[in-house]
Coordinates of N, CA and C in Angstrom, one line a residue:
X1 N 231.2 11.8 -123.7 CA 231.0 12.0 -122.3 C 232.2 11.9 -121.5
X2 N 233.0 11.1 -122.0 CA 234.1 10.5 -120.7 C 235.3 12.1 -121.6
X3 N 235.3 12.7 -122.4 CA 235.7 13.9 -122.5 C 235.9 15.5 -121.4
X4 N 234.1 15.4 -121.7 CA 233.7 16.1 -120.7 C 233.9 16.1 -119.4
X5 N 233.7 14.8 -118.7 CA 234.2 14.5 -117.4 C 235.6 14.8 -116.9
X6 N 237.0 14.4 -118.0 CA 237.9 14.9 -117.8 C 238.3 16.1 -117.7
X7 N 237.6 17.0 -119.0 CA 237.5 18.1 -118.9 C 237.5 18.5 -117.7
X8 N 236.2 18.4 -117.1 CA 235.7 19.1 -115.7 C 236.6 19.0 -114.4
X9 N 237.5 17.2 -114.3 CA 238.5 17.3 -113.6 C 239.4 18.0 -113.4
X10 N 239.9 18.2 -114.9 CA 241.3 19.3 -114.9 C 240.9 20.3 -114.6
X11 N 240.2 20.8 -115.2 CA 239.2 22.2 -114.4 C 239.6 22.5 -113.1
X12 N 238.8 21.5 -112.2 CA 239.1 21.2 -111.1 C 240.1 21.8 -110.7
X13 N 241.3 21.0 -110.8 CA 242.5 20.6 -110.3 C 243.3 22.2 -110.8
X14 N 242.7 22.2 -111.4 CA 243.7 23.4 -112.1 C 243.3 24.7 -111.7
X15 N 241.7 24.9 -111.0 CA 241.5 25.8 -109.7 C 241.8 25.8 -108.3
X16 N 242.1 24.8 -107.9 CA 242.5 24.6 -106.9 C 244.4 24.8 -106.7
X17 N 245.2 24.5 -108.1 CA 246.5 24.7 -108.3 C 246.3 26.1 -108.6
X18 N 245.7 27.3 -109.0 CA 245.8 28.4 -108.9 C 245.2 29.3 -108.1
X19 N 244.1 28.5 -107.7 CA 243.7 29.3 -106.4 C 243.3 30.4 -106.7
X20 N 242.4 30.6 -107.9 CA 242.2 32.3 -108.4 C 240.5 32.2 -108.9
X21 N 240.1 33.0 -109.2 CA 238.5 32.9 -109.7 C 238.6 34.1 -110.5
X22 N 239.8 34.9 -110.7 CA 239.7 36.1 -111.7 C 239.2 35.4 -112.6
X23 N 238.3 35.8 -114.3 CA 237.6 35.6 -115.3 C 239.5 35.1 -116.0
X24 N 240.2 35.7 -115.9 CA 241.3 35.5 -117.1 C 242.3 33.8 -116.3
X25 N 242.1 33.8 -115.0 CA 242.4 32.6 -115.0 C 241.3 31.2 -115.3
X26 N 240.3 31.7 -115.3 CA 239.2 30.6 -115.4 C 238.9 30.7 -116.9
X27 N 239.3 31.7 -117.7 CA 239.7 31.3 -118.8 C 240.6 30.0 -119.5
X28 N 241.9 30.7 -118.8 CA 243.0 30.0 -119.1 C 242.9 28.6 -118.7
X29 N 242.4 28.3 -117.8 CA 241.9 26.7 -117.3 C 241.1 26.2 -117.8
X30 N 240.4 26.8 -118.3 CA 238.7 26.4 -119.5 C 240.1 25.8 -121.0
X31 N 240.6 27.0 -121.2 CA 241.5 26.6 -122.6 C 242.4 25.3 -122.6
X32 N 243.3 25.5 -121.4 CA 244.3 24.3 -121.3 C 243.7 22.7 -121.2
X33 N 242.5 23.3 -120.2 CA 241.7 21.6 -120.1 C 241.4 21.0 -121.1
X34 N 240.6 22.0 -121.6 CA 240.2 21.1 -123.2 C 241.0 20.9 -124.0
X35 N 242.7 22.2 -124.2 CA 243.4 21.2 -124.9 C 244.1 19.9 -124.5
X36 N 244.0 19.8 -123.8 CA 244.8 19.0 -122.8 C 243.8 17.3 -122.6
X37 N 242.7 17.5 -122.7 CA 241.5 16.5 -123.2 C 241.6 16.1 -124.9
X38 N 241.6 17.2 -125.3 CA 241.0 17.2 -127.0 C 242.8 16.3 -127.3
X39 N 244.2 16.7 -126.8 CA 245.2 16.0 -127.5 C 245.2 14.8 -126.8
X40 N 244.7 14.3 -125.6 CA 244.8 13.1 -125.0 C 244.4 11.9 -125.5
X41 N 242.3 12.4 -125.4 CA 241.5 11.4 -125.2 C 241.1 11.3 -126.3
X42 N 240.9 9.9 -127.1 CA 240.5 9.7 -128.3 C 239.3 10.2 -128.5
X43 N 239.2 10.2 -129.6 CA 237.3 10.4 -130.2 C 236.5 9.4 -129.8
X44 N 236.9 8.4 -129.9 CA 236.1 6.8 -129.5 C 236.2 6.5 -128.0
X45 N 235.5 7.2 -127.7 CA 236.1 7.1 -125.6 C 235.4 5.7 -125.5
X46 N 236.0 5.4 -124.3 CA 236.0 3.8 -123.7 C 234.7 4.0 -122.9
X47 N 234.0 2.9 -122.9 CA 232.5 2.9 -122.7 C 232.7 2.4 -121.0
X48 N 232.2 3.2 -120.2 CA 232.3 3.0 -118.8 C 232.4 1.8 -118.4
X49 N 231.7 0.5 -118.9 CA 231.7 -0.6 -118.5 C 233.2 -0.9 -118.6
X50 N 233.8 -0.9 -120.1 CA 235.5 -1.1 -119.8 C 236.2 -0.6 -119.4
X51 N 236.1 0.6 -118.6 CA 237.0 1.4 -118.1 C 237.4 0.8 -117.1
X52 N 238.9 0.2 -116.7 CA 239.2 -0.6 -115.4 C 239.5 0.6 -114.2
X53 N 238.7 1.7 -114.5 CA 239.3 2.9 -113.2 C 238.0 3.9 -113.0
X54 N 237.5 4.2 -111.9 CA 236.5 5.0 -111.9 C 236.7 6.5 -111.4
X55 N 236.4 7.7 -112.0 CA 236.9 9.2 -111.7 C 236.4 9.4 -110.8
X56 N 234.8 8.8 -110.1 CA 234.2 9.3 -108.8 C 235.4 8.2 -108.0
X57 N 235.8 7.6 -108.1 CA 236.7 6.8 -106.9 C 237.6 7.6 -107.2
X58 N 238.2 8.2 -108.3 CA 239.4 9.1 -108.2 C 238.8 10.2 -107.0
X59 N 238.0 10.9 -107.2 CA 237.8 11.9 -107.0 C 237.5 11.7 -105.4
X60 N 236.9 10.9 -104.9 CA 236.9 10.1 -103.5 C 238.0 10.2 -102.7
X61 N 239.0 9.6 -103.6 CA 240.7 9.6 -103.0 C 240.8 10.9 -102.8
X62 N 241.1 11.6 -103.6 CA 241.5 13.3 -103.2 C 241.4 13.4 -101.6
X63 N 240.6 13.3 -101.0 CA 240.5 14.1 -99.6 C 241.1 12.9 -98.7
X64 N 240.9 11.7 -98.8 CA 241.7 10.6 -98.3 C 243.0 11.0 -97.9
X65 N 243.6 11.2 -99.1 CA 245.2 11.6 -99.4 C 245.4 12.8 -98.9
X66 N 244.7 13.8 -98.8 CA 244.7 15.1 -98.6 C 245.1 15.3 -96.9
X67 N 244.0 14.4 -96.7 CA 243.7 14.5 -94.6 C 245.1 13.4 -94.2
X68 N 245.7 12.5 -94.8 CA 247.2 11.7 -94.5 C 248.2 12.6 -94.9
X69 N 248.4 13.5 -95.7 CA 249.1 14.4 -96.2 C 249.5 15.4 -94.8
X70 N 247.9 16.1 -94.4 CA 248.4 16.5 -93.3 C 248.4 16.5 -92.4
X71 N 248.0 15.0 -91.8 CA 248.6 15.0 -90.6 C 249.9 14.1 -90.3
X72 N 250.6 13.4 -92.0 CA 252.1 13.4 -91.8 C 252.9 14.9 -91.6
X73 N 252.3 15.6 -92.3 CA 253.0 16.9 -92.0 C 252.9 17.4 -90.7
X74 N 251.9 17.1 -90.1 CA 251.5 18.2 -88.7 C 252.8 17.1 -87.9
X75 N 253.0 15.8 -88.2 CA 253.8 14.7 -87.3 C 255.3 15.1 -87.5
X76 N 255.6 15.0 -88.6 CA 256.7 15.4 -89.4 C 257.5 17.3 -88.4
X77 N 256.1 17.9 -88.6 CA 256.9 19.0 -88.0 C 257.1 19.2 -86.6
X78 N 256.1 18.4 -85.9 CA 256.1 18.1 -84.8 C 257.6 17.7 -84.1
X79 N 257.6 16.5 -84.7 CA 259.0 16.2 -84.3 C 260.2 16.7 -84.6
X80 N 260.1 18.2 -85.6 CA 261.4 18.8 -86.3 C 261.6 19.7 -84.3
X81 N 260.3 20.2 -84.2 CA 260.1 21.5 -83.4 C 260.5 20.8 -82.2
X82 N 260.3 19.8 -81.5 CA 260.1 18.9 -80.0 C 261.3 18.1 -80.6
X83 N 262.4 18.0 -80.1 CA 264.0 17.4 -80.0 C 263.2 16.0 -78.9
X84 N 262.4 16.0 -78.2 CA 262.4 15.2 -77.0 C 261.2 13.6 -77.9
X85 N 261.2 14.6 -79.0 CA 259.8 13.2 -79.5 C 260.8 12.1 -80.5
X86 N 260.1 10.8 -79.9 CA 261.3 10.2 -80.8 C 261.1 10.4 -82.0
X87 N 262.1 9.8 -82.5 CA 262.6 9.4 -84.3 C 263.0 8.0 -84.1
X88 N 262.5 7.0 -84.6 CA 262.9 5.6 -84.5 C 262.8 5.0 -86.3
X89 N 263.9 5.8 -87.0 CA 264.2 5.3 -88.4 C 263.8 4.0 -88.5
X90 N 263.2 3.0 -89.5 CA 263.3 2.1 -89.8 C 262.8 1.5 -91.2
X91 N 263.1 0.4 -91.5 CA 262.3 -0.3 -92.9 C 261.6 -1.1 -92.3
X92 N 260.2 -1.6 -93.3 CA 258.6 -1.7 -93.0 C 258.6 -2.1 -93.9
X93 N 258.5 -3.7 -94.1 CA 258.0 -4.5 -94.7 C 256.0 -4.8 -94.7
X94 N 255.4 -3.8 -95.9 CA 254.0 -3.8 -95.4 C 253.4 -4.5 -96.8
X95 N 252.7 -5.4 -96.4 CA 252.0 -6.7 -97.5 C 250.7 -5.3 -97.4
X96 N 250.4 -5.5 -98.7 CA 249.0 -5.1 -99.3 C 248.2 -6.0 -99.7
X97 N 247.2 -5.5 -100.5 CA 245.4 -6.3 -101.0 C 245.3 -5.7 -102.3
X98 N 245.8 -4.6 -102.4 CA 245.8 -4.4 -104.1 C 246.3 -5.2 -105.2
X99 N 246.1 -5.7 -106.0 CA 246.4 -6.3 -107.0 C 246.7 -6.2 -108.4
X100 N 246.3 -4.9 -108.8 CA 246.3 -4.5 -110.0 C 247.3 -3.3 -109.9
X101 N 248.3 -3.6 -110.7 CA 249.9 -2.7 -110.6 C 249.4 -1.2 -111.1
X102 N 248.2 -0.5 -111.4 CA 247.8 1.1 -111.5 C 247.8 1.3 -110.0
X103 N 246.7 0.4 -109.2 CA 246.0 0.6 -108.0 C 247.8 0.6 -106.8
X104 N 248.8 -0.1 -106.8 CA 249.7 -0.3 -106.2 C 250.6 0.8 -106.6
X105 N 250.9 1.1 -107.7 CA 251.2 2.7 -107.9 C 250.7 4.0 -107.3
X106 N 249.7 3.9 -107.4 CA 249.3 5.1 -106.5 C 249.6 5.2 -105.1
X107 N 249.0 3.6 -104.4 CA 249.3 3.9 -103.1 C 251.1 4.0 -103.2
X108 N 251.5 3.3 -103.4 CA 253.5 3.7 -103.3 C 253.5 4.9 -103.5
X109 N 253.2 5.6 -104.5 CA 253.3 7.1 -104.2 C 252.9 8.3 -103.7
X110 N 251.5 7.6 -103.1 CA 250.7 8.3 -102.2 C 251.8 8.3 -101.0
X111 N 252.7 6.7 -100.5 CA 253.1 6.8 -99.1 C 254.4 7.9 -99.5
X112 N 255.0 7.4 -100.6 CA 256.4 8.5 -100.9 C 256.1 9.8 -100.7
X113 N 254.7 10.8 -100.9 CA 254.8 11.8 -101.3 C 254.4 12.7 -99.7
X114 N 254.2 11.7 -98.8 CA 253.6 11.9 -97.4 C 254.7 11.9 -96.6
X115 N 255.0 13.2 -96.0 CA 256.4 13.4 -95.1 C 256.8 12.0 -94.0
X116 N 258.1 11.8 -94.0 CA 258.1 10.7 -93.1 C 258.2 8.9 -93.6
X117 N 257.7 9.1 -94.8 CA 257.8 7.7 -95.4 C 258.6 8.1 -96.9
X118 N 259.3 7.3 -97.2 CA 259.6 6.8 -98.8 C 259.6 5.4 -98.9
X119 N 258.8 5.2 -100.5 CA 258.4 3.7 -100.6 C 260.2 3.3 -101.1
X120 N 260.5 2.5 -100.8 CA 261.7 1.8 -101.4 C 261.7 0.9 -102.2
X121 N 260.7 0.1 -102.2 CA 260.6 -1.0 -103.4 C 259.2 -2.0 -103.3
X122 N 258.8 -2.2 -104.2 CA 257.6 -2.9 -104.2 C 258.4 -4.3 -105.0
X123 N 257.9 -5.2 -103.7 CA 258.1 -6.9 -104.3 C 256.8 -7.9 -103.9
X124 N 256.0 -8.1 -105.1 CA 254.6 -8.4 -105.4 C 253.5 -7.9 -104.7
X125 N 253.4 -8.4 -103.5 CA 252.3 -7.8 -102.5 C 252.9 -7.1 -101.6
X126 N 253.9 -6.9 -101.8 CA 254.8 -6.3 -99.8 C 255.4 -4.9 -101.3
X127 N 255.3 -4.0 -100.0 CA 256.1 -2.8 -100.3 C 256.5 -2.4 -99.1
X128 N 258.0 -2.1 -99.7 CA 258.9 -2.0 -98.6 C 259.2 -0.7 -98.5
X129 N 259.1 0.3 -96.7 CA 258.9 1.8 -96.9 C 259.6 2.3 -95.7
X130 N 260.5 3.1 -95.9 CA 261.7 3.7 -94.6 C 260.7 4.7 -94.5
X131 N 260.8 4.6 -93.0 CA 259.7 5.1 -92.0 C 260.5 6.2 -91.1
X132 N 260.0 6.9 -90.5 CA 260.5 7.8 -90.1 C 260.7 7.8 -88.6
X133 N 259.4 6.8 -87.7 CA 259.1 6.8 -86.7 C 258.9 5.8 -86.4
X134 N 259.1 4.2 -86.2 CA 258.4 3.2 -86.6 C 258.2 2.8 -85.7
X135 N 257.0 2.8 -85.3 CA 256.0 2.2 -83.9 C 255.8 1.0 -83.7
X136 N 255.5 0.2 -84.9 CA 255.2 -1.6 -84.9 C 256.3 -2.2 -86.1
X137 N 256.5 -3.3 -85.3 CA 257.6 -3.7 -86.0 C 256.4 -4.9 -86.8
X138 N 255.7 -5.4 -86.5 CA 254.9 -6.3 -87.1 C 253.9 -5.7 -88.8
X139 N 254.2 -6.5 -89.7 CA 253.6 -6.0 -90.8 C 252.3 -5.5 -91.1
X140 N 251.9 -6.1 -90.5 CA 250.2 -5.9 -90.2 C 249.6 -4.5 -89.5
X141 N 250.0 -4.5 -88.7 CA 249.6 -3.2 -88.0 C 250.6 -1.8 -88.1
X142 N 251.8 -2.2 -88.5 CA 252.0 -0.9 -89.6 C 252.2 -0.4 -90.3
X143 N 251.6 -1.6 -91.2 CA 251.3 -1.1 -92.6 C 249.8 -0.5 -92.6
X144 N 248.5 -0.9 -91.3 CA 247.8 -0.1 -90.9 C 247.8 1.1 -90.9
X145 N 249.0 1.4 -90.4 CA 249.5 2.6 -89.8 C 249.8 3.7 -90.8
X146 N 250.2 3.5 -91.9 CA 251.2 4.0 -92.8 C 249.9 4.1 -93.7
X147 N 249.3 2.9 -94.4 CA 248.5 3.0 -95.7 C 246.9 3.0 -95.1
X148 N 246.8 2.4 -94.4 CA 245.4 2.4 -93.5 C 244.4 2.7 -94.8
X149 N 243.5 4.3 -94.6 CA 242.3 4.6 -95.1 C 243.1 4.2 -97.1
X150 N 244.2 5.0 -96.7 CA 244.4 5.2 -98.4 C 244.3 3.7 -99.3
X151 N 244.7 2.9 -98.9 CA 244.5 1.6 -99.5 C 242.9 1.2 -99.8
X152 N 242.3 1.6 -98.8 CA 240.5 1.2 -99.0 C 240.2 2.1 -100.0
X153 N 240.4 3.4 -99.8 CA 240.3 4.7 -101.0 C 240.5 3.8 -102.1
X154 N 241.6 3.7 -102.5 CA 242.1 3.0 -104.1 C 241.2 2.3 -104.6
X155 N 241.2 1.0 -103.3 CA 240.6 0.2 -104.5 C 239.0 0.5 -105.1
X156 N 238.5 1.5 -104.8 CA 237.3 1.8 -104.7 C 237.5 2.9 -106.7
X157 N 238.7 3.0 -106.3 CA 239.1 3.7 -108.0 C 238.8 2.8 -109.4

């Protein structure tokens, strides 16, 4: 089962990366997925109960990340186009709630991959992130600002 499921993700992911519904690319995404399952995932799949990650919380995140994606972008260009809007560079000491170093991975690269932020270093709970704009100097409310929805998303993975 947990085969199949992957299968269907890459699927997924891999119509949306081609953006096509010709029969020859939904071929080719049919083929790659399953090889791409069949060399990964063992024969003995891990029985949901052990699995420490859930694909409907994966799949949950997707639009989370998707809608912070772009409206750093819509912010990001904003400020390329408008000379008059600030830029207030800074580093952002932002403590998190995640705990488990997969779930803290994601978000660090969820914020890296979001115009306007790169993560710089993660030291236990705090990840430290040069900001582009930086509105609150206080850790709390902008690390609100920065990880907000996406952090709730995760842990729900």
């Amino acid at each position: 089962m947990q085969r199949i499921q992957w299968g269907f993700v890459l699927f997924i992911v891999w119509l949306g990366l081609t953006n096509s519904f010709h029969p020859q690319e939904l071929l080719a995404g049919a083929i790659i997925s399953a090889a791409l399952v069949w060399l990964t995932i063992p024969a003995r799949a891990v029985n949901a109960e052990n699995r420490p990650w859930s694909i409907i919380g994966l799949l949950t995140y997707f639009p989370v990340f998707l809608k912070a994606l772009v409206l750093a972008n819509i912010d990001v260009a904003s400020r390329v186009l408008n000379p008059r809007l600030p830029i207030n560079p800074g580093i952002v000491r932002v403590p998190t709630k995640l705990t488990i170093p997969y779930q803290r991975l994601i978000l660090a690269n969820s914020i890296t991959l979001t115009p306007g932020t790169i993560t710089l270093e993660m030291d236990n709970q705090d990840i430290y992130i040069h900001w582009i704009a930086v509105e609150d100097a206080d850790p709390e409310r902008a690390g609100e600002t920065i990880k907000g929805e996406m952090e709730r998303a995760i842990t729900r993975i």
